[in-house]
mmCIF file with all atom_site columns, N, CA and C and ligand atoms in Angstrom:
data_model
loop_
_atom_site.group_PDB
_atom_site.id
_atom_site.type_symbol
_atom_site.label_atom_id
_atom_site.label_alt_id
_atom_site.label_comp_id
_atom_site.label_asym_id
_atom_site.label_entity_id
_atom_site.label_seq_id
_atom_site.pdbx_PDB_ins_code
_atom_site.Cartn_x
_atom_site.Cartn_y
_atom_site.Cartn_z
_atom_site.occupancy
_atom_site.B_iso_or_equiv
_atom_site.pdbx_formal_charge
_atom_site.auth_seq_id
_atom_site.auth_comp_id
_atom_site.auth_asym_id
_atom_site.auth_atom_id
_atom_site.pdbx_PDB_model_num
ATOM   1   N  N   . MET A 1 1  ? -20.921 -58.345 -27.584 1.00 0.00 ? 1  MET A N   1
ATOM   2   C  CA  . MET A 1 1  ? -22.019 -58.471 -26.578 1.00 0.00 ? 1  MET A CA  1
ATOM   3   C  C   . MET A 1 1  ? -23.087 -57.329 -27.012 1.00 0.00 ? 1  MET A C   1
ATOM   4   N  N   . ALA A 1 2  ? -24.242 -57.704 -26.986 1.00 0.00 ? 2  ALA A N   1
ATOM   5   C  CA  . ALA A 1 2  ? -25.313 -56.748 -27.434 1.00 0.00 ? 2  ALA A CA  1
ATOM   6   C  C   . ALA A 1 2  ? -25.559 -55.654 -26.341 1.00 0.00 ? 2  ALA A C   1
ATOM   7   N  N   . GLN A 1 3  ? -25.826 -54.611 -26.864 1.00 0.00 ? 3  GLN A N   1
ATOM   8   C  CA  . GLN A 1 3  ? -25.978 -53.314 -25.993 1.00 0.00 ? 3  GLN A CA  1
ATOM   9   C  C   . GLN A 1 3  ? -27.559 -52.953 -26.169 1.00 0.00 ? 3  GLN A C   1
ATOM   10  N  N   . LEU A 1 4  ? -28.233 -52.956 -24.972 1.00 0.00 ? 4  LEU A N   1
ATOM   11  C  CA  . LEU A 1 4  ? -29.663 -52.458 -24.935 1.00 0.00 ? 4  LEU A CA  1
ATOM   12  C  C   . LEU A 1 4  ? -29.622 -50.943 -24.748 1.00 0.00 ? 4  LEU A C   1
ATOM   13  N  N   . ARG A 1 5  ? -30.264 -50.298 -25.673 1.00 0.00 ? 5  ARG A N   1
ATOM   14  C  CA  . ARG A 1 5  ? -30.333 -48.906 -25.532 1.00 0.00 ? 5  ARG A CA  1
ATOM   15  C  C   . ARG A 1 5  ? -31.724 -48.443 -25.848 1.00 0.00 ? 5  ARG A C   1
ATOM   16  N  N   . GLY A 1 6  ? -32.011 -47.412 -25.320 1.00 0.00 ? 6  GLY A N   1
ATOM   17  C  CA  . GLY A 1 6  ? -33.453 -46.717 -25.781 1.00 0.00 ? 6  GLY A CA  1
ATOM   18  C  C   . GLY A 1 6  ? -34.523 -46.936 -24.940 1.00 0.00 ? 6  GLY A C   1
ATOM   19  N  N   . THR A 1 7  ? -34.259 -47.824 -23.965 1.00 0.00 ? 7  THR A N   1
ATOM   20  C  CA  . THR A 1 7  ? -35.438 -48.196 -22.994 1.00 0.00 ? 7  THR A CA  1
ATOM   21  C  C   . THR A 1 7  ? -35.023 -47.700 -21.611 1.00 0.00 ? 7  THR A C   1
ATOM   22  N  N   . ALA A 1 8  ? -35.823 -46.920 -20.886 1.00 0.00 ? 8  ALA A N   1
ATOM   23  C  CA  . ALA A 1 8  ? -35.547 -46.495 -19.651 1.00 0.00 ? 8  ALA A CA  1
ATOM   24  C  C   . ALA A 1 8  ? -35.268 -47.481 -18.668 1.00 0.00 ? 8  ALA A C   1
ATOM   25  N  N   . HIS A 1 9  ? -34.329 -47.401 -17.860 1.00 0.00 ? 9  HIS A N   1
ATOM   26  C  CA  . HIS A 1 9  ? -34.007 -48.239 -16.799 1.00 0.00 ? 9  HIS A CA  1
ATOM   27  C  C   . HIS A 1 9  ? -33.593 -49.528 -17.254 1.00 0.00 ? 9  HIS A C   1
ATOM   28  N  N   . GLU A 1 10 ? -33.287 -49.734 -18.501 1.00 0.00 ? 10 GLU A N   1
ATOM   29  C  CA  . GLU A 1 10 ? -32.721 -51.059 -18.825 1.00 0.00 ? 10 GLU A CA  1
ATOM   30  C  C   . GLU A 1 10 ? -31.199 -50.685 -19.180 1.00 0.00 ? 10 GLU A C   1
ATOM   31  N  N   . ARG A 1 11 ? -30.380 -51.789 -18.741 1.00 0.00 ? 11 ARG A N   1
ATOM   32  C  CA  . ARG A 1 11 ? -28.999 -51.622 -19.013 1.00 0.00 ? 11 ARG A CA  1
ATOM   33  C  C   . ARG A 1 11 ? -28.388 -52.805 -19.553 1.00 0.00 ? 11 ARG A C   1
ATOM   34  N  N   . PRO A 1 12 ? -27.360 -52.761 -20.171 1.00 0.00 ? 12 PRO A N   1
ATOM   35  C  CA  . PRO A 1 12 ? -26.689 -54.028 -20.746 1.00 0.00 ? 12 PRO A CA  1
ATOM   36  C  C   . PRO A 1 12 ? -26.433 -54.933 -19.671 1.00 0.00 ? 12 PRO A C   1
ATOM   37  N  N   . ALA A 1 13 ? -26.314 -56.069 -19.970 1.00 0.00 ? 13 ALA A N   1
ATOM   38  C  CA  . ALA A 1 13 ? -25.996 -57.091 -19.071 1.00 0.00 ? 13 ALA A CA  1
ATOM   39  C  C   . ALA A 1 13 ? -24.419 -57.051 -18.545 1.00 0.00 ? 13 ALA A C   1
ATOM   40  N  N   . GLU A 1 14 ? -24.171 -57.003 -17.341 1.00 0.00 ? 14 GLU A N   1
ATOM   41  C  CA  . GLU A 1 14 ? -22.854 -56.828 -16.854 1.00 0.00 ? 14 GLU A CA  1
ATOM   42  C  C   . GLU A 1 14 ? -22.458 -58.103 -16.150 1.00 0.00 ? 14 GLU A C   1
ATOM   43  N  N   . ASP A 1 15 ? -21.138 -58.462 -16.193 1.00 0.00 ? 15 ASP A N   1
ATOM   44  C  CA  . ASP A 1 15 ? -20.625 -59.589 -15.627 1.00 0.00 ? 15 ASP A CA  1
ATOM   45  C  C   . ASP A 1 15 ? -20.662 -59.466 -14.055 1.00 0.00 ? 15 ASP A C   1
ATOM   46  N  N   . PRO A 1 16 ? -20.861 -60.706 -13.408 1.00 0.00 ? 16 PRO A N   1
ATOM   47  C  CA  . PRO A 1 16 ? -20.977 -60.855 -11.956 1.00 0.00 ? 16 PRO A CA  1
ATOM   48  C  C   . PRO A 1 16 ? -20.018 -60.105 -11.179 1.00 0.00 ? 16 PRO A C   1
ATOM   49  N  N   . LEU A 1 17 ? -18.657 -60.236 -11.699 1.00 0.00 ? 17 LEU A N   1
ATOM   50  C  CA  . LEU A 1 17 ? -17.546 -59.668 -10.913 1.00 0.00 ? 17 LEU A CA  1
ATOM   51  C  C   . LEU A 1 17 ? -17.742 -58.105 -10.929 1.00 0.00 ? 17 LEU A C   1
ATOM   52  N  N   . LEU A 1 18 ? -18.202 -57.601 -12.076 1.00 0.00 ? 18 LEU A N   1
ATOM   53  C  CA  . LEU A 1 18 ? -18.226 -56.104 -12.126 1.00 0.00 ? 18 LEU A CA  1
ATOM   54  C  C   . LEU A 1 18 ? -19.472 -55.645 -11.253 1.00 0.00 ? 18 LEU A C   1
ATOM   55  N  N   . LEU A 1 19 ? -20.494 -56.460 -11.293 1.00 0.00 ? 19 LEU A N   1
ATOM   56  C  CA  . LEU A 1 19 ? -21.692 -56.152 -10.423 1.00 0.00 ? 19 LEU A CA  1
ATOM   57  C  C   . LEU A 1 19 ? -21.272 -56.025 -8.970  1.00 0.00 ? 19 LEU A C   1
ATOM   58  N  N   . ARG A 1 20 ? -20.520 -57.192 -8.649  1.00 0.00 ? 20 ARG A N   1
ATOM   59  C  CA  . ARG A 1 20 ? -20.162 -57.304 -7.201  1.00 0.00 ? 20 ARG A CA  1
ATOM   60  C  C   . ARG A 1 20 ? -19.206 -56.075 -6.736  1.00 0.00 ? 20 ARG A C   1
ATOM   61  N  N   . MET A 1 21 ? -18.315 -55.648 -7.746  1.00 0.00 ? 21 MET A N   1
ATOM   62  C  CA  . MET A 1 21 ? -17.496 -54.533 -7.476  1.00 0.00 ? 21 MET A CA  1
ATOM   63  C  C   . MET A 1 21 ? -18.213 -53.216 -7.359  1.00 0.00 ? 21 MET A C   1
ATOM   64  N  N   . LEU A 1 22 ? -19.232 -53.150 -8.203  1.00 0.00 ? 22 LEU A N   1
ATOM   65  C  CA  . LEU A 1 22 ? -20.134 -51.858 -8.036  1.00 0.00 ? 22 LEU A CA  1
ATOM   66  C  C   . LEU A 1 22 ? -20.821 -51.899 -6.805  1.00 0.00 ? 22 LEU A C   1
ATOM   67  N  N   . ALA A 1 23 ? -21.202 -53.050 -6.289  1.00 0.00 ? 23 ALA A N   1
ATOM   68  C  CA  . ALA A 1 23 ? -22.038 -53.191 -5.108  1.00 0.00 ? 23 ALA A CA  1
ATOM   69  C  C   . ALA A 1 23 ? -21.049 -52.787 -3.878  1.00 0.00 ? 23 ALA A C   1
ATOM   70  N  N   . THR A 1 24 ? -19.823 -53.310 -3.792  1.00 0.00 ? 24 THR A N   1
ATOM   71  C  CA  . THR A 1 24 ? -19.009 -53.324 -2.650  1.00 0.00 ? 24 THR A CA  1
ATOM   72  C  C   . THR A 1 24 ? -17.997 -52.250 -2.762  1.00 0.00 ? 24 THR A C   1
ATOM   73  N  N   . HIS A 1 25 ? -17.650 -51.708 -3.930  1.00 0.00 ? 25 HIS A N   1
ATOM   74  C  CA  . HIS A 1 25 ? -16.655 -50.779 -4.238  1.00 0.00 ? 25 HIS A CA  1
ATOM   75  C  C   . HIS A 1 25 ? -15.239 -51.386 -3.672  1.00 0.00 ? 25 HIS A C   1
ATOM   76  N  N   . MET A 1 26 ? -15.062 -52.629 -3.906  1.00 0.00 ? 26 MET A N   1
ATOM   77  C  CA  . MET A 1 26 ? -13.891 -53.322 -3.560  1.00 0.00 ? 26 MET A CA  1
ATOM   78  C  C   . MET A 1 26 ? -13.224 -53.743 -4.939  1.00 0.00 ? 26 MET A C   1
ATOM   79  N  N   . HIS A 1 27 ? -11.822 -53.689 -5.028  1.00 0.00 ? 27 HIS A N   1
ATOM   80  C  CA  . HIS A 1 27 ? -11.222 -54.053 -6.132  1.00 0.00 ? 27 HIS A CA  1
ATOM   81  C  C   . HIS A 1 27 ? -10.199 -55.001 -5.830  1.00 0.00 ? 27 HIS A C   1
ATOM   82  N  N   . CYS A 1 28 ? -8.974  -54.491 -5.265  1.00 0.00 ? 28 CYS A N   1
ATOM   83  C  CA  . CYS A 1 28 ? -7.853  -55.232 -4.890  1.00 0.00 ? 28 CYS A CA  1
ATOM   84  C  C   . CYS A 1 28 ? -7.995  -55.734 -3.455  1.00 0.00 ? 28 CYS A C   1
ATOM   85  N  N   . GLY A 1 29 ? -9.289  -55.992 -2.962  1.00 0.00 ? 29 GLY A N   1
ATOM   86  C  CA  . GLY A 1 29 ? -9.373  -56.309 -1.520  1.00 0.00 ? 29 GLY A CA  1
ATOM   87  C  C   . GLY A 1 29 ? -9.370  -55.116 -0.602  1.00 0.00 ? 29 GLY A C   1
ATOM   88  N  N   . GLU A 1 30 ? -9.376  -53.914 -1.160  1.00 0.00 ? 30 GLU A N   1
ATOM   89  C  CA  . GLU A 1 30 ? -9.524  -52.757 -0.192  1.00 0.00 ? 30 GLU A CA  1
ATOM   90  C  C   . GLU A 1 30 ? -10.578 -51.943 -0.888  1.00 0.00 ? 30 GLU A C   1
ATOM   91  N  N   . ALA A 1 31 ? -11.373 -51.226 -0.172  1.00 0.00 ? 31 ALA A N   1
ATOM   92  C  CA  . ALA A 1 31 ? -12.534 -50.340 -0.603  1.00 0.00 ? 31 ALA A CA  1
ATOM   93  C  C   . ALA A 1 31 ? -11.766 -49.254 -1.411  1.00 0.00 ? 31 ALA A C   1
ATOM   94  N  N   . MET A 1 32 ? -12.504 -48.953 -2.610  1.00 0.00 ? 32 MET A N   1
ATOM   95  C  CA  . MET A 1 32 ? -11.956 -47.924 -3.519  1.00 0.00 ? 32 MET A CA  1
ATOM   96  C  C   . MET A 1 32 ? -12.427 -46.665 -2.950  1.00 0.00 ? 32 MET A C   1
ATOM   97  N  N   . GLU A 1 33 ? -11.657 -45.551 -3.343  1.00 0.00 ? 33 GLU A N   1
ATOM   98  C  CA  . GLU A 1 33 ? -11.875 -44.185 -2.878  1.00 0.00 ? 33 GLU A CA  1
ATOM   99  C  C   . GLU A 1 33 ? -12.736 -43.399 -3.884  1.00 0.00 ? 33 GLU A C   1
ATOM   100 N  N   . LEU A 1 34 ? -13.680 -42.706 -3.430  1.00 0.00 ? 34 LEU A N   1
ATOM   101 C  CA  . LEU A 1 34 ? -14.491 -41.715 -4.125  1.00 0.00 ? 34 LEU A CA  1
ATOM   102 C  C   . LEU A 1 34 ? -13.743 -40.617 -4.690  1.00 0.00 ? 34 LEU A C   1
ATOM   103 N  N   . VAL A 1 35 ? -13.384 -40.364 -5.850  1.00 0.00 ? 35 VAL A N   1
ATOM   104 C  CA  . VAL A 1 35 ? -12.413 -39.242 -6.057  1.00 0.00 ? 35 VAL A CA  1
ATOM   105 C  C   . VAL A 1 35 ? -13.112 -38.291 -7.037  1.00 0.00 ? 35 VAL A C   1
ATOM   106 N  N   . ALA A 1 36 ? -14.339 -38.478 -7.482  1.00 0.00 ? 36 ALA A N   1
ATOM   107 C  CA  . ALA A 1 36 ? -14.936 -37.407 -8.175  1.00 0.00 ? 36 ALA A CA  1
ATOM   108 C  C   . ALA A 1 36 ? -16.482 -37.591 -8.226  1.00 0.00 ? 36 ALA A C   1
ATOM   109 N  N   . GLU A 1 37 ? -17.251 -36.527 -8.478  1.00 0.00 ? 37 GLU A N   1
ATOM   110 C  CA  . GLU A 1 37 ? -18.615 -36.701 -8.456  1.00 0.00 ? 37 GLU A CA  1
ATOM   111 C  C   . GLU A 1 37 ? -19.091 -35.573 -9.467  1.00 0.00 ? 37 GLU A C   1
ATOM   112 N  N   . LYS A 1 38 ? -19.975 -35.973 -10.377 1.00 0.00 ? 38 LYS A N   1
ATOM   113 C  CA  . LYS A 1 38 ? -20.411 -35.006 -11.357 1.00 0.00 ? 38 LYS A CA  1
ATOM   114 C  C   . LYS A 1 38 ? -21.891 -35.440 -11.836 1.00 0.00 ? 38 LYS A C   1
ATOM   115 N  N   . THR A 1 39 ? -22.363 -34.397 -12.491 1.00 0.00 ? 39 THR A N   1
ATOM   116 C  CA  . THR A 1 39 ? -23.673 -34.512 -12.964 1.00 0.00 ? 39 THR A CA  1
ATOM   117 C  C   . THR A 1 39 ? -23.671 -34.604 -14.564 1.00 0.00 ? 39 THR A C   1
ATOM   118 N  N   . SER A 1 40 ? -24.312 -35.727 -15.075 1.00 0.00 ? 40 SER A N   1
ATOM   119 C  CA  . SER A 1 40 ? -24.242 -35.807 -16.661 1.00 0.00 ? 40 SER A CA  1
ATOM   120 C  C   . SER A 1 40 ? -25.228 -34.860 -17.178 1.00 0.00 ? 40 SER A C   1
ATOM   121 N  N   . PRO A 1 41 ? -24.974 -34.375 -18.416 1.00 0.00 ? 41 PRO A N   1
ATOM   122 C  CA  . PRO A 1 41 ? -25.887 -33.400 -19.013 1.00 0.00 ? 41 PRO A CA  1
ATOM   123 C  C   . PRO A 1 41 ? -27.327 -33.908 -19.135 1.00 0.00 ? 41 PRO A C   1
ATOM   124 N  N   . VAL A 1 42 ? -28.253 -32.892 -19.183 1.00 0.00 ? 42 VAL A N   1
ATOM   125 C  CA  . VAL A 1 42 ? -29.608 -33.323 -19.373 1.00 0.00 ? 42 VAL A CA  1
ATOM   126 C  C   . VAL A 1 42 ? -29.837 -33.587 -20.741 1.00 0.00 ? 42 VAL A C   1
ATOM   127 N  N   . GLY A 1 43 ? -30.802 -34.427 -21.076 1.00 0.00 ? 43 GLY A N   1
ATOM   128 C  CA  . GLY A 1 43 ? -31.172 -34.632 -22.563 1.00 0.00 ? 43 GLY A CA  1
ATOM   129 C  C   . GLY A 1 43 ? -30.346 -35.927 -22.989 1.00 0.00 ? 43 GLY A C   1
ATOM   130 N  N   . LEU A 1 44 ? -30.283 -36.889 -22.378 1.00 0.00 ? 44 LEU A N   1
ATOM   131 C  CA  . LEU A 1 44 ? -29.689 -38.113 -22.758 1.00 0.00 ? 44 LEU A CA  1
ATOM   132 C  C   . LEU A 1 44 ? -30.566 -38.748 -23.813 1.00 0.00 ? 44 LEU A C   1
ATOM   133 N  N   . PRO A 1 45 ? -29.853 -39.623 -24.662 1.00 0.00 ? 45 PRO A N   1
ATOM   134 C  CA  . PRO A 1 45 ? -30.496 -40.345 -25.606 1.00 0.00 ? 45 PRO A CA  1
ATOM   135 C  C   . PRO A 1 45 ? -31.601 -41.231 -25.093 1.00 0.00 ? 45 PRO A C   1
ATOM   136 N  N   . ASP A 1 46 ? -31.478 -41.761 -23.891 1.00 0.00 ? 46 ASP A N   1
ATOM   137 C  CA  . ASP A 1 46 ? -32.495 -42.626 -23.536 1.00 0.00 ? 46 ASP A CA  1
ATOM   138 C  C   . ASP A 1 46 ? -33.670 -41.814 -22.863 1.00 0.00 ? 46 ASP A C   1
ATOM   139 N  N   . GLY A 1 47 ? -33.590 -40.560 -22.925 1.00 0.00 ? 47 GLY A N   1
ATOM   140 C  CA  . GLY A 1 47 ? -34.740 -39.908 -22.532 1.00 0.00 ? 47 GLY A CA  1
ATOM   141 C  C   . GLY A 1 47 ? -34.894 -39.627 -20.910 1.00 0.00 ? 47 GLY A C   1
ATOM   142 N  N   . LYS A 1 48 ? -33.825 -40.036 -20.045 1.00 0.00 ? 48 LYS A N   1
ATOM   143 C  CA  . LYS A 1 48 ? -33.863 -39.806 -18.778 1.00 0.00 ? 48 LYS A CA  1
ATOM   144 C  C   . LYS A 1 48 ? -33.404 -38.395 -18.464 1.00 0.00 ? 48 LYS A C   1
ATOM   145 N  N   . ASN A 1 49 ? -33.764 -37.967 -17.315 1.00 0.00 ? 49 ASN A N   1
ATOM   146 C  CA  . ASN A 1 49 ? -33.088 -36.764 -16.772 1.00 0.00 ? 49 ASN A CA  1
ATOM   147 C  C   . ASN A 1 49 ? -31.733 -36.875 -16.397 1.00 0.00 ? 49 ASN A C   1
ATOM   148 N  N   . GLU A 1 50 ? -31.121 -35.838 -15.764 1.00 0.00 ? 50 GLU A N   1
ATOM   149 C  CA  . GLU A 1 50 ? -29.782 -35.983 -15.451 1.00 0.00 ? 50 GLU A CA  1
ATOM   150 C  C   . GLU A 1 50 ? -29.375 -37.111 -14.364 1.00 0.00 ? 50 GLU A C   1
ATOM   151 N  N   . ASP A 1 51 ? -28.213 -37.519 -14.511 1.00 0.00 ? 51 ASP A N   1
ATOM   152 C  CA  . ASP A 1 51 ? -27.880 -38.533 -13.532 1.00 0.00 ? 51 ASP A CA  1
ATOM   153 C  C   . ASP A 1 51 ? -26.619 -38.127 -12.854 1.00 0.00 ? 51 ASP A C   1
ATOM   154 N  N   . ARG A 1 52 ? -26.228 -38.670 -11.841 1.00 0.00 ? 52 ARG A N   1
ATOM   155 C  CA  . ARG A 1 52 ? -25.122 -38.535 -10.973 1.00 0.00 ? 52 ARG A CA  1
ATOM   156 C  C   . ARG A 1 52 ? -24.064 -39.465 -11.309 1.00 0.00 ? 52 ARG A C   1
ATOM   157 N  N   . ILE A 1 53 ? -22.927 -38.943 -11.668 1.00 0.00 ? 53 ILE A N   1
ATOM   158 C  CA  . ILE A 1 53 ? -21.775 -39.965 -11.961 1.00 0.00 ? 53 ILE A CA  1
ATOM   159 C  C   . ILE A 1 53 ? -20.755 -39.875 -10.827 1.00 0.00 ? 53 ILE A C   1
ATOM   160 N  N   . LEU A 1 54 ? -20.485 -41.001 -10.223 1.00 0.00 ? 54 LEU A N   1
ATOM   161 C  CA  . LEU A 1 54 ? -19.471 -41.000 -9.161  1.00 0.00 ? 54 LEU A CA  1
ATOM   162 C  C   . LEU A 1 54 ? -18.257 -41.790 -9.618  1.00 0.00 ? 54 LEU A C   1
ATOM   163 N  N   . THR A 1 55 ? -17.093 -41.319 -9.489  1.00 0.00 ? 55 THR A N   1
ATOM   164 C  CA  . THR A 1 55 ? -15.875 -41.844 -10.007 1.00 0.00 ? 55 THR A CA  1
ATOM   165 C  C   . THR A 1 55 ? -15.092 -42.393 -8.756  1.00 0.00 ? 55 THR A C   1
ATOM   166 N  N   . TYR A 1 56 ? -14.775 -43.778 -8.929  1.00 0.00 ? 56 TYR A N   1
ATOM   167 C  CA  . TYR A 1 56 ? -14.072 -44.510 -7.683  1.00 0.00 ? 56 TYR A CA  1
ATOM   168 C  C   . TYR A 1 56 ? -12.716 -44.804 -8.335  1.00 0.00 ? 56 TYR A C   1
ATOM   169 N  N   . ARG A 1 57 ? -11.720 -44.797 -7.440  1.00 0.00 ? 57 ARG A N   1
ATOM   170 C  CA  . ARG A 1 57 ? -10.430 -45.196 -7.819  1.00 0.00 ? 57 ARG A CA  1
ATOM   171 C  C   . ARG A 1 57 ? -9.846  -46.282 -6.804  1.00 0.00 ? 57 ARG A C   1
ATOM   172 N  N   . CYS A 1 58 ? -9.359  -47.163 -7.258  1.00 0.00 ? 58 CYS A N   1
ATOM   173 C  CA  . CYS A 1 58 ? -8.523  -48.130 -6.571  1.00 0.00 ? 58 CYS A CA  1
ATOM   174 C  C   . CYS A 1 58 ? -7.154  -47.833 -6.202  1.00 0.00 ? 58 CYS A C   1
ATOM   175 N  N   . ALA A 1 59 ? -6.448  -48.360 -5.028  1.00 0.00 ? 59 ALA A N   1
ATOM   176 C  CA  . ALA A 1 59 ? -5.125  -48.157 -4.769  1.00 0.00 ? 59 ALA A CA  1
ATOM   177 C  C   . ALA A 1 59 ? -4.088  -48.605 -5.962  1.00 0.00 ? 59 ALA A C   1
ATOM   178 N  N   . CYS A 1 60 ? -4.649  -49.611 -6.825  1.00 0.00 ? 60 CYS A N   1
ATOM   179 C  CA  . CYS A 1 60 ? -3.779  -49.957 -7.896  1.00 0.00 ? 60 CYS A CA  1
ATOM   180 C  C   . CYS A 1 60 ? -3.779  -49.016 -9.152  1.00 0.00 ? 60 CYS A C   1
ATOM   181 N  N   . GLY A 1 61 ? -4.693  -48.039 -9.034  1.00 0.00 ? 61 GLY A N   1
ATOM   182 C  CA  . GLY A 1 61 ? -4.852  -47.063 -10.134 1.00 0.00 ? 61 GLY A CA  1
ATOM   183 C  C   . GLY A 1 61 ? -6.204  -47.374 -11.059 1.00 0.00 ? 61 GLY A C   1
ATOM   184 N  N   . PHE A 1 62 ? -6.857  -48.492 -10.949 1.00 0.00 ? 62 PHE A N   1
ATOM   185 C  CA  . PHE A 1 62 ? -8.024  -48.756 -11.546 1.00 0.00 ? 62 PHE A CA  1
ATOM   186 C  C   . PHE A 1 62 ? -9.165  -47.881 -11.153 1.00 0.00 ? 62 PHE A C   1
ATOM   187 N  N   . SER A 1 63 ? -9.895  -47.386 -12.182 1.00 0.00 ? 63 SER A N   1
ATOM   188 C  CA  . SER A 1 63 ? -10.899 -46.346 -11.648 1.00 0.00 ? 63 SER A CA  1
ATOM   189 C  C   . SER A 1 63 ? -12.230 -46.670 -12.579 1.00 0.00 ? 63 SER A C   1
ATOM   190 N  N   . PHE A 1 64 ? -13.275 -46.303 -12.082 1.00 0.00 ? 64 PHE A N   1
ATOM   191 C  CA  . PHE A 1 64 ? -14.456 -46.539 -12.765 1.00 0.00 ? 64 PHE A CA  1
ATOM   192 C  C   . PHE A 1 64 ? -15.578 -45.517 -12.504 1.00 0.00 ? 64 PHE A C   1
ATOM   193 N  N   . ASP A 1 65 ? -16.421 -45.271 -13.340 1.00 0.00 ? 65 ASP A N   1
ATOM   194 C  CA  . ASP A 1 65 ? -17.592 -44.326 -13.263 1.00 0.00 ? 65 ASP A CA  1
ATOM   195 C  C   . ASP A 1 65 ? -18.926 -45.091 -12.904 1.00 0.00 ? 65 ASP A C   1
ATOM   196 N  N   . GLN A 1 66 ? -19.509 -44.756 -11.716 1.00 0.00 ? 66 GLN A N   1
ATOM   197 C  CA  . GLN A 1 66 ? -20.800 -45.408 -11.486 1.00 0.00 ? 66 GLN A CA  1
ATOM   198 C  C   . GLN A 1 66 ? -21.985 -44.478 -11.567 1.00 0.00 ? 66 GLN A C   1
ATOM   199 N  N   . ARG A 1 67 ? -22.856 -44.734 -12.334 1.00 0.00 ? 67 ARG A N   1
ATOM   200 C  CA  . ARG A 1 67 ? -23.981 -43.903 -12.623 1.00 0.00 ? 67 ARG A CA  1
ATOM   201 C  C   . ARG A 1 67 ? -24.989 -44.261 -11.561 1.00 0.00 ? 67 ARG A C   1
ATOM   202 N  N   . GLN A 1 68 ? -25.627 -43.207 -10.892 1.00 0.00 ? 68 GLN A N   1
ATOM   203 C  CA  . GLN A 1 68 ? -26.510 -43.182 -9.914  1.00 0.00 ? 68 GLN A CA  1
ATOM   204 C  C   . GLN A 1 68 ? -27.902 -42.697 -10.522 1.00 0.00 ? 68 GLN A C   1
ATOM   205 N  N   . ASP A 1 69 ? -28.838 -43.569 -10.504 1.00 0.00 ? 69 ASP A N   1
ATOM   206 C  CA  . ASP A 1 69 ? -30.172 -43.164 -11.061 1.00 0.00 ? 69 ASP A CA  1
ATOM   207 C  C   . ASP A 1 69 ? -30.934 -42.335 -10.083 1.00 0.00 ? 69 ASP A C   1
HETATM 208 ZN ZN1 . LIG B 2 .  ? -7.444  -52.451 -7.689  1.00 0.00 ? 1  LIG B ZN1 1
#
């Protein structure tokens, strides 16, 4: 899968199921729990300023990081 990098506010294409999960924070039919919140370092390769990264975890153990612009 091609990765788009270097352009502000452009992201790689993501599959619809992942996008829906990111929007609803649901994985196994239950809302995932917000388990961590951190700020990424300044000076990212794409030239953006710092982003907030939220980590969600499902009851099944699945977790993912969601970047907040
Ligand atoms: Zn799950």
